[in-house]
Amino acid sequence: MAKEDLKEEKEKTEEVVEQKEENKAKKPSKKKKSEEKTEEKIESKEEKSEAKEEKAEAKEEKKKAKKEEKELKDEGNLLIPLEDYIKSGIHLGTKVITAQMKPYIFRRRADGLAILNTNQIDARIRIAAAFLAQYAPEKIVVSCKREAGWKAIEKFSEVTGIKVFSKKYPAGIITNLALPHFFEPSLMIIIDPWIDKNPMLDAVKIHIPVIALCDSNNVPSKIDLIIPANNKSNKSIGIIFWILAREYNKARGKEITMPPYEEFIGESI
């Protein structure tokens, strides 16, 4: 009988030990609790960060919407219809934005392409046209090495009487008195400060102002008057010189029926 009691007592003890081990297994360790709390904190921080980003994005979208709304409201004050500006691609910059051109950027597209502010483009063309009108045609020179602008500046010359150099700029033509075709302009217009750097540097040497079409990737450090614009497209360059020709002739009292955009561009917009 004593053996049976002993056996029973042993079984009970084993059951108690097993129960304790089960309870211990079910109860999470302090280390596990700490890890769980850390994970919860990280998740909470990530959620807050995501919420903050969403709020910032919403704010940026609202800001863009307001700018676009203002752009549309100002359409009636533009030199040409906003639709024509957009069709010409005048507002399309590059994926590179220099510090000097940043003030003229409206926003970036999803693909990273810079979008120039159409209102500012229009305003700067207006300023450039008024500045041009202070000079007689023989005192202005335009230089364009980029093929996309040849048609535009040649037509500009035909309509205004202003001297232009397309394709190649004759080195020293305004700095070397010994050259047979030397002349002394008072103002220069170029299409790209990089491509047209030689005429630009000549203008700087003789201390005459330079007007330049500047894209988002240009560094216009030696330019006196910037016209922010797509300076790589025949449509964009053509539209700008069409407007400049119209405004120049109007300001100087020259009555002329302006040809359509197409004659400055070489194709329809």
mmCIF file with all atom_site columns, C-alpha atoms in Angstrom, residues 88-251:
data_model
loop_
_atom_site.group_PDB
_atom_site.id
_atom_site.type_symbol
_atom_site.label_atom_id
_atom_site.label_alt_id
_atom_site.label_comp_id
_atom_site.label_asym_id
_atom_site.label_entity_id
_atom_site.label_seq_id
_atom_site.pdbx_PDB_ins_code
_atom_site.Cartn_x
_atom_site.Cartn_y
_atom_site.Cartn_z
_atom_site.occupancy
_atom_site.B_iso_or_equiv
_atom_site.pdbx_formal_charge
_atom_site.auth_seq_id
_atom_site.auth_comp_id
_atom_site.auth_asym_id
_atom_site.auth_atom_id
_atom_site.pdbx_PDB_model_num
ATOM 1   C CA . SER A 1 88  ? 4.668  75.350  -79.199 1.00 0.00 ? 88  SER A CA 1
ATOM 2   C CA . GLY A 1 89  ? 6.222  73.573  -76.209 1.00 0.00 ? 89  GLY A CA 1
ATOM 3   C CA . ILE A 1 90  ? 7.740  76.863  -75.055 1.00 0.00 ? 90  ILE A CA 1
ATOM 4   C CA . HIS A 1 91  ? 7.283  75.802  -71.411 1.00 0.00 ? 91  HIS A CA 1
ATOM 5   C CA . LEU A 1 92  ? 9.098  72.457  -71.685 1.00 0.00 ? 92  LEU A CA 1
ATOM 6   C CA . GLY A 1 93  ? 12.534 72.554  -70.063 1.00 0.00 ? 93  GLY A CA 1
ATOM 7   C CA . THR A 1 94  ? 15.039 69.785  -69.437 1.00 0.00 ? 94  THR A CA 1
ATOM 8   C CA . LYS A 1 95  ? 15.631 67.425  -66.517 1.00 0.00 ? 95  LYS A CA 1
ATOM 9   C CA . VAL A 1 96  ? 18.476 69.683  -65.389 1.00 0.00 ? 96  VAL A CA 1
ATOM 10  C CA . ILE A 1 97  ? 17.653 72.870  -63.478 1.00 0.00 ? 97  ILE A CA 1
ATOM 11  C CA . THR A 1 98  ? 20.480 75.310  -62.735 1.00 0.00 ? 98  THR A CA 1
ATOM 12  C CA . ALA A 1 99  ? 20.396 77.613  -59.719 1.00 0.00 ? 99  ALA A CA 1
ATOM 13  C CA . GLN A 1 100 ? 20.034 80.693  -61.947 1.00 0.00 ? 100 GLN A CA 1
ATOM 14  C CA . MET A 1 101 ? 17.027 79.255  -63.783 1.00 0.00 ? 101 MET A CA 1
ATOM 15  C CA . LYS A 1 102 ? 15.218 77.902  -60.714 1.00 0.00 ? 102 LYS A CA 1
ATOM 16  C CA . PRO A 1 103 ? 13.128 81.103  -60.229 1.00 0.00 ? 103 PRO A CA 1
ATOM 17  C CA . TYR A 1 104 ? 11.534 80.535  -63.647 1.00 0.00 ? 104 TYR A CA 1
ATOM 18  C CA . ILE A 1 105 ? 10.478 76.938  -62.985 1.00 0.00 ? 105 ILE A CA 1
ATOM 19  C CA . PHE A 1 106 ? 6.783  76.289  -62.357 1.00 0.00 ? 106 PHE A CA 1
ATOM 20  C CA . ARG A 1 107 ? 7.153  72.635  -61.351 1.00 0.00 ? 107 ARG A CA 1
ATOM 21  C CA . ARG A 1 108 ? 8.655  69.294  -62.325 1.00 0.00 ? 108 ARG A CA 1
ATOM 22  C CA . ARG A 1 109 ? 6.731  66.702  -64.297 1.00 0.00 ? 109 ARG A CA 1
ATOM 23  C CA . ALA A 1 110 ? 6.462  63.107  -63.065 1.00 0.00 ? 110 ALA A CA 1
ATOM 24  C CA . ASP A 1 111 ? 9.239  62.156  -65.520 1.00 0.00 ? 111 ASP A CA 1
ATOM 25  C CA . GLY A 1 112 ? 11.543 64.805  -64.030 1.00 0.00 ? 112 GLY A CA 1
ATOM 26  C CA . LEU A 1 113 ? 11.195 67.305  -66.878 1.00 0.00 ? 113 LEU A CA 1
ATOM 27  C CA . ALA A 1 114 ? 11.171 70.954  -65.759 1.00 0.00 ? 114 ALA A CA 1
ATOM 28  C CA . ILE A 1 115 ? 8.099  73.016  -66.610 1.00 0.00 ? 115 ILE A CA 1
ATOM 29  C CA . LEU A 1 116 ? 8.830  76.713  -67.108 1.00 0.00 ? 116 LEU A CA 1
ATOM 30  C CA . ASN A 1 117 ? 6.343  79.283  -65.845 1.00 0.00 ? 117 ASN A CA 1
ATOM 31  C CA . THR A 1 118 ? 4.326  80.492  -68.853 1.00 0.00 ? 118 THR A CA 1
ATOM 32  C CA . ASN A 1 119 ? 3.380  83.770  -67.173 1.00 0.00 ? 119 ASN A CA 1
ATOM 33  C CA . GLN A 1 120 ? 7.042  84.565  -66.576 1.00 0.00 ? 120 GLN A CA 1
ATOM 34  C CA . ILE A 1 121 ? 7.948  83.607  -70.146 1.00 0.00 ? 121 ILE A CA 1
ATOM 35  C CA . ASP A 1 122 ? 5.288  85.989  -71.440 1.00 0.00 ? 122 ASP A CA 1
ATOM 36  C CA . ALA A 1 123 ? 6.376  88.773  -69.077 1.00 0.00 ? 123 ALA A CA 1
ATOM 37  C CA . ARG A 1 124 ? 10.033 88.454  -70.095 1.00 0.00 ? 124 ARG A CA 1
ATOM 38  C CA . ILE A 1 125 ? 9.197  88.464  -73.820 1.00 0.00 ? 125 ILE A CA 1
ATOM 39  C CA . ARG A 1 126 ? 7.214  91.659  -73.197 1.00 0.00 ? 126 ARG A CA 1
ATOM 40  C CA . ILE A 1 127 ? 10.195 93.250  -71.396 1.00 0.00 ? 127 ILE A CA 1
ATOM 41  C CA . ALA A 1 128 ? 12.592 92.117  -74.142 1.00 0.00 ? 128 ALA A CA 1
ATOM 42  C CA . ALA A 1 129 ? 10.346 93.555  -76.875 1.00 0.00 ? 129 ALA A CA 1
ATOM 43  C CA . ALA A 1 130 ? 10.163 96.927  -75.093 1.00 0.00 ? 130 ALA A CA 1
ATOM 44  C CA . PHE A 1 131 ? 13.949 96.917  -74.666 1.00 0.00 ? 131 PHE A CA 1
ATOM 45  C CA . LEU A 1 132 ? 14.492 96.054  -78.330 1.00 0.00 ? 132 LEU A CA 1
ATOM 46  C CA . ALA A 1 133 ? 12.244 98.921  -79.413 1.00 0.00 ? 133 ALA A CA 1
ATOM 47  C CA . GLN A 1 134 ? 14.781 101.415 -78.015 1.00 0.00 ? 134 GLN A CA 1
ATOM 48  C CA . TYR A 1 135 ? 17.235 100.445 -80.774 1.00 0.00 ? 135 TYR A CA 1
ATOM 49  C CA . ALA A 1 136 ? 17.183 100.966 -84.508 1.00 0.00 ? 136 ALA A CA 1
ATOM 50  C CA . PRO A 1 137 ? 17.333 97.761  -86.618 1.00 0.00 ? 137 PRO A CA 1
ATOM 51  C CA . GLU A 1 138 ? 20.933 98.387  -87.682 1.00 0.00 ? 138 GLU A CA 1
ATOM 52  C CA . LYS A 1 139 ? 21.996 98.530  -84.038 1.00 0.00 ? 139 LYS A CA 1
ATOM 53  C CA . ILE A 1 140 ? 20.742 95.018  -83.185 1.00 0.00 ? 140 ILE A CA 1
ATOM 54  C CA . VAL A 1 141 ? 22.286 91.677  -84.103 1.00 0.00 ? 141 VAL A CA 1
ATOM 55  C CA . VAL A 1 142 ? 20.912 88.153  -83.620 1.00 0.00 ? 142 VAL A CA 1
ATOM 56  C CA . SER A 1 143 ? 23.061 85.015  -83.651 1.00 0.00 ? 143 SER A CA 1
ATOM 57  C CA . CYS A 1 144 ? 21.864 81.401  -83.701 1.00 0.00 ? 144 CYS A CA 1
ATOM 58  C CA . LYS A 1 145 ? 24.072 78.372  -84.245 1.00 0.00 ? 145 LYS A CA 1
ATOM 59  C CA . ARG A 1 146 ? 21.310 75.839  -83.483 1.00 0.00 ? 146 ARG A CA 1
ATOM 60  C CA . GLU A 1 147 ? 19.471 74.722  -86.624 1.00 0.00 ? 147 GLU A CA 1
ATOM 61  C CA . ALA A 1 148 ? 16.096 74.778  -84.858 1.00 0.00 ? 148 ALA A CA 1
ATOM 62  C CA . GLY A 1 149 ? 16.271 78.597  -84.802 1.00 0.00 ? 149 GLY A CA 1
ATOM 63  C CA . TRP A 1 150 ? 17.508 79.365  -88.320 1.00 0.00 ? 150 TRP A CA 1
ATOM 64  C CA . LYS A 1 151 ? 14.069 79.713  -89.904 1.00 0.00 ? 151 LYS A CA 1
ATOM 65  C CA . ALA A 1 152 ? 12.830 81.909  -87.059 1.00 0.00 ? 152 ALA A CA 1
ATOM 66  C CA . ILE A 1 153 ? 15.663 84.431  -87.050 1.00 0.00 ? 153 ILE A CA 1
ATOM 67  C CA . GLU A 1 154 ? 15.838 84.674  -90.853 1.00 0.00 ? 154 GLU A CA 1
ATOM 68  C CA . LYS A 1 155 ? 12.122 85.493  -90.968 1.00 0.00 ? 155 LYS A CA 1
ATOM 69  C CA . PHE A 1 156 ? 12.632 87.879  -88.046 1.00 0.00 ? 156 PHE A CA 1
ATOM 70  C CA . SER A 1 157 ? 15.293 89.702  -90.073 1.00 0.00 ? 157 SER A CA 1
ATOM 71  C CA . GLU A 1 158 ? 12.995 89.861  -93.104 1.00 0.00 ? 158 GLU A CA 1
ATOM 72  C CA . VAL A 1 159 ? 10.155 91.388  -91.074 1.00 0.00 ? 159 VAL A CA 1
ATOM 73  C CA . THR A 1 160 ? 12.201 93.808  -88.922 1.00 0.00 ? 160 THR A CA 1
ATOM 74  C CA . GLY A 1 161 ? 15.360 94.598  -90.925 1.00 0.00 ? 161 GLY A CA 1
ATOM 75  C CA . ILE A 1 162 ? 17.570 93.417  -88.048 1.00 0.00 ? 162 ILE A CA 1
ATOM 76  C CA . LYS A 1 163 ? 20.886 91.735  -88.966 1.00 0.00 ? 163 LYS A CA 1
ATOM 77  C CA . VAL A 1 164 ? 21.096 88.024  -88.118 1.00 0.00 ? 164 VAL A CA 1
ATOM 78  C CA . PHE A 1 165 ? 23.736 85.302  -88.263 1.00 0.00 ? 165 PHE A CA 1
ATOM 79  C CA . SER A 1 166 ? 22.361 81.802  -88.642 1.00 0.00 ? 166 SER A CA 1
ATOM 80  C CA . LYS A 1 167 ? 24.480 78.652  -88.877 1.00 0.00 ? 167 LYS A CA 1
ATOM 81  C CA . LYS A 1 168 ? 27.864 80.313  -88.254 1.00 0.00 ? 168 LYS A CA 1
ATOM 82  C CA . TYR A 1 169 ? 28.838 83.468  -86.430 1.00 0.00 ? 169 TYR A CA 1
ATOM 83  C CA . PRO A 1 170 ? 31.786 85.256  -88.117 1.00 0.00 ? 170 PRO A CA 1
ATOM 84  C CA . ALA A 1 171 ? 34.448 85.434  -85.400 1.00 0.00 ? 171 ALA A CA 1
ATOM 85  C CA . GLY A 1 172 ? 35.415 89.008  -84.475 1.00 0.00 ? 172 GLY A CA 1
ATOM 86  C CA . ILE A 1 173 ? 32.771 90.594  -86.711 1.00 0.00 ? 173 ILE A CA 1
ATOM 87  C CA . ILE A 1 174 ? 31.924 93.096  -83.956 1.00 0.00 ? 174 ILE A CA 1
ATOM 88  C CA . THR A 1 175 ? 35.328 93.258  -82.225 1.00 0.00 ? 175 THR A CA 1
ATOM 89  C CA . ASN A 1 176 ? 37.933 93.327  -85.026 1.00 0.00 ? 176 ASN A CA 1
ATOM 90  C CA . LEU A 1 177 ? 38.008 96.663  -86.872 1.00 0.00 ? 177 LEU A CA 1
ATOM 91  C CA . ALA A 1 178 ? 40.279 95.167  -89.534 1.00 0.00 ? 178 ALA A CA 1
ATOM 92  C CA . LEU A 1 179 ? 37.557 92.828  -90.837 1.00 0.00 ? 179 LEU A CA 1
ATOM 93  C CA . PRO A 1 180 ? 35.857 94.057  -94.045 1.00 0.00 ? 180 PRO A CA 1
ATOM 94  C CA . HIS A 1 181 ? 32.346 93.465  -92.719 1.00 0.00 ? 181 HIS A CA 1
ATOM 95  C CA . PHE A 1 182 ? 33.013 94.832  -89.230 1.00 0.00 ? 182 PHE A CA 1
ATOM 96  C CA . PHE A 1 183 ? 30.090 96.706  -87.681 1.00 0.00 ? 183 PHE A CA 1
ATOM 97  C CA . GLU A 1 184 ? 29.194 98.096  -84.247 1.00 0.00 ? 184 GLU A CA 1
ATOM 98  C CA . PRO A 1 185 ? 25.871 96.878  -82.816 1.00 0.00 ? 185 PRO A CA 1
ATOM 99  C CA . SER A 1 186 ? 24.420 98.165  -79.547 1.00 0.00 ? 186 SER A CA 1
ATOM 100 C CA . LEU A 1 187 ? 22.465 95.032  -78.608 1.00 0.00 ? 187 LEU A CA 1
ATOM 101 C CA . MET A 1 188 ? 22.807 91.299  -79.194 1.00 0.00 ? 188 MET A CA 1
ATOM 102 C CA . ILE A 1 189 ? 20.247 88.480  -79.061 1.00 0.00 ? 189 ILE A CA 1
ATOM 103 C CA . ILE A 1 190 ? 21.330 84.851  -78.842 1.00 0.00 ? 190 ILE A CA 1
ATOM 104 C CA . ILE A 1 191 ? 19.386 81.599  -78.686 1.00 0.00 ? 191 ILE A CA 1
ATOM 105 C CA . ASP A 1 192 ? 21.518 79.624  -76.222 1.00 0.00 ? 192 ASP A CA 1
ATOM 106 C CA . PRO A 1 193 ? 24.284 80.963  -73.927 1.00 0.00 ? 193 PRO A CA 1
ATOM 107 C CA . TRP A 1 194 ? 26.214 77.708  -74.370 1.00 0.00 ? 194 TRP A CA 1
ATOM 108 C CA . ILE A 1 195 ? 25.851 77.069  -78.104 1.00 0.00 ? 195 ILE A CA 1
ATOM 109 C CA . ASP A 1 196 ? 26.184 80.784  -78.926 1.00 0.00 ? 196 ASP A CA 1
ATOM 110 C CA . LYS A 1 197 ? 28.966 81.509  -76.432 1.00 0.00 ? 197 LYS A CA 1
ATOM 111 C CA . ASN A 1 198 ? 31.318 83.051  -79.044 1.00 0.00 ? 198 ASN A CA 1
ATOM 112 C CA . PRO A 1 199 ? 29.008 85.914  -80.068 1.00 0.00 ? 199 PRO A CA 1
ATOM 113 C CA . MET A 1 200 ? 28.007 86.303  -76.425 1.00 0.00 ? 200 MET A CA 1
ATOM 114 C CA . LEU A 1 201 ? 31.651 86.717  -75.352 1.00 0.00 ? 201 LEU A CA 1
ATOM 115 C CA . ASP A 1 202 ? 32.236 89.220  -78.183 1.00 0.00 ? 202 ASP A CA 1
ATOM 116 C CA . ALA A 1 203 ? 29.278 91.241  -76.908 1.00 0.00 ? 203 ALA A CA 1
ATOM 117 C CA . VAL A 1 204 ? 30.698 91.149  -73.391 1.00 0.00 ? 204 VAL A CA 1
ATOM 118 C CA . LYS A 1 205 ? 34.069 92.409  -74.723 1.00 0.00 ? 205 LYS A CA 1
ATOM 119 C CA . ILE A 1 206 ? 32.521 95.501  -76.287 1.00 0.00 ? 206 ILE A CA 1
ATOM 120 C CA . HIS A 1 207 ? 30.147 96.005  -73.339 1.00 0.00 ? 207 HIS A CA 1
ATOM 121 C CA . ILE A 1 208 ? 26.805 95.750  -75.105 1.00 0.00 ? 208 ILE A CA 1
ATOM 122 C CA . PRO A 1 209 ? 23.736 94.107  -73.497 1.00 0.00 ? 209 PRO A CA 1
ATOM 123 C CA . VAL A 1 210 ? 22.831 90.541  -74.364 1.00 0.00 ? 210 VAL A CA 1
ATOM 124 C CA . ILE A 1 211 ? 19.317 89.090  -74.496 1.00 0.00 ? 211 ILE A CA 1
ATOM 125 C CA . ALA A 1 212 ? 19.180 85.290  -74.497 1.00 0.00 ? 212 ALA A CA 1
ATOM 126 C CA . LEU A 1 213 ? 16.634 82.513  -74.639 1.00 0.00 ? 213 LEU A CA 1
ATOM 127 C CA . CYS A 1 214 ? 17.558 80.380  -71.641 1.00 0.00 ? 214 CYS A CA 1
ATOM 128 C CA . ASP A 1 215 ? 16.363 76.845  -70.956 1.00 0.00 ? 215 ASP A CA 1
ATOM 129 C CA . SER A 1 216 ? 16.250 75.269  -67.498 1.00 0.00 ? 216 SER A CA 1
ATOM 130 C CA . ASN A 1 217 ? 19.781 73.839  -67.954 1.00 0.00 ? 217 ASN A CA 1
ATOM 131 C CA . ASN A 1 218 ? 21.485 77.110  -68.965 1.00 0.00 ? 218 ASN A CA 1
ATOM 132 C CA . VAL A 1 219 ? 23.899 79.145  -66.843 1.00 0.00 ? 219 VAL A CA 1
ATOM 133 C CA . PRO A 1 220 ? 23.065 82.738  -67.841 1.00 0.00 ? 220 PRO A CA 1
ATOM 134 C CA . SER A 1 221 ? 25.832 84.433  -65.829 1.00 0.00 ? 221 SER A CA 1
ATOM 135 C CA . LYS A 1 222 ? 26.784 86.825  -68.664 1.00 0.00 ? 222 LYS A CA 1
ATOM 136 C CA . ILE A 1 223 ? 23.227 87.501  -69.850 1.00 0.00 ? 223 ILE A CA 1
ATOM 137 C CA . ASP A 1 224 ? 21.602 90.890  -69.225 1.00 0.00 ? 224 ASP A CA 1
ATOM 138 C CA . LEU A 1 225 ? 18.027 89.927  -70.045 1.00 0.00 ? 225 LEU A CA 1
ATOM 139 C CA . ILE A 1 226 ? 16.786 86.346  -69.786 1.00 0.00 ? 226 ILE A CA 1
ATOM 140 C CA . ILE A 1 227 ? 13.826 84.999  -71.751 1.00 0.00 ? 227 ILE A CA 1
ATOM 141 C CA . PRO A 1 228 ? 13.128 81.671  -70.020 1.00 0.00 ? 228 PRO A CA 1
ATOM 142 C CA . ALA A 1 229 ? 12.027 79.214  -72.689 1.00 0.00 ? 229 ALA A CA 1
ATOM 143 C CA . ASN A 1 230 ? 12.582 75.956  -74.500 1.00 0.00 ? 230 ASN A CA 1
ATOM 144 C CA . ASN A 1 231 ? 15.474 77.020  -76.767 1.00 0.00 ? 231 ASN A CA 1
ATOM 145 C CA . LYS A 1 232 ? 15.829 73.656  -78.513 1.00 0.00 ? 232 LYS A CA 1
ATOM 146 C CA . SER A 1 233 ? 12.542 73.564  -80.436 1.00 0.00 ? 233 SER A CA 1
ATOM 147 C CA . ASN A 1 234 ? 11.816 75.292  -83.752 1.00 0.00 ? 234 ASN A CA 1
ATOM 148 C CA . LYS A 1 235 ? 8.219  75.863  -82.609 1.00 0.00 ? 235 LYS A CA 1
ATOM 149 C CA . SER A 1 236 ? 9.218  77.514  -79.358 1.00 0.00 ? 236 SER A CA 1
ATOM 150 C CA . ILE A 1 237 ? 11.938 79.685  -80.938 1.00 0.00 ? 237 ILE A CA 1
ATOM 151 C CA . GLY A 1 238 ? 9.614  80.559  -83.829 1.00 0.00 ? 238 GLY A CA 1
ATOM 152 C CA . ILE A 1 239 ? 6.791  81.707  -81.525 1.00 0.00 ? 239 ILE A CA 1
ATOM 153 C CA . ILE A 1 240 ? 9.167  83.913  -79.517 1.00 0.00 ? 240 ILE A CA 1
ATOM 154 C CA . PHE A 1 241 ? 10.623 85.648  -82.573 1.00 0.00 ? 241 PHE A CA 1
ATOM 155 C CA . TRP A 1 242 ? 7.174  86.055  -84.104 1.00 0.00 ? 242 TRP A CA 1
ATOM 156 C CA . ILE A 1 243 ? 6.049  87.905  -80.973 1.00 0.00 ? 243 ILE A CA 1
ATOM 157 C CA . LEU A 1 244 ? 9.257  89.957  -80.782 1.00 0.00 ? 244 LEU A CA 1
ATOM 158 C CA . ALA A 1 245 ? 8.898  90.978  -84.443 1.00 0.00 ? 245 ALA A CA 1
ATOM 159 C CA . ARG A 1 246 ? 5.254  91.985  -83.969 1.00 0.00 ? 246 ARG A CA 1
ATOM 160 C CA . GLU A 1 247 ? 5.892  93.959  -80.793 1.00 0.00 ? 247 GLU A CA 1
ATOM 161 C CA . TYR A 1 248 ? 9.072  95.579  -82.149 1.00 0.00 ? 248 TYR A CA 1
ATOM 162 C CA . ASN A 1 249 ? 7.372  96.831  -85.304 1.00 0.00 ? 249 ASN A CA 1
ATOM 163 C CA . LYS A 1 250 ? 4.344  98.002  -83.353 1.00 0.00 ? 250 LYS A CA 1
ATOM 164 C CA . ALA A 1 251 ? 6.466  99.941  -80.837 1.00 0.00 ? 251 ALA A CA 1
#
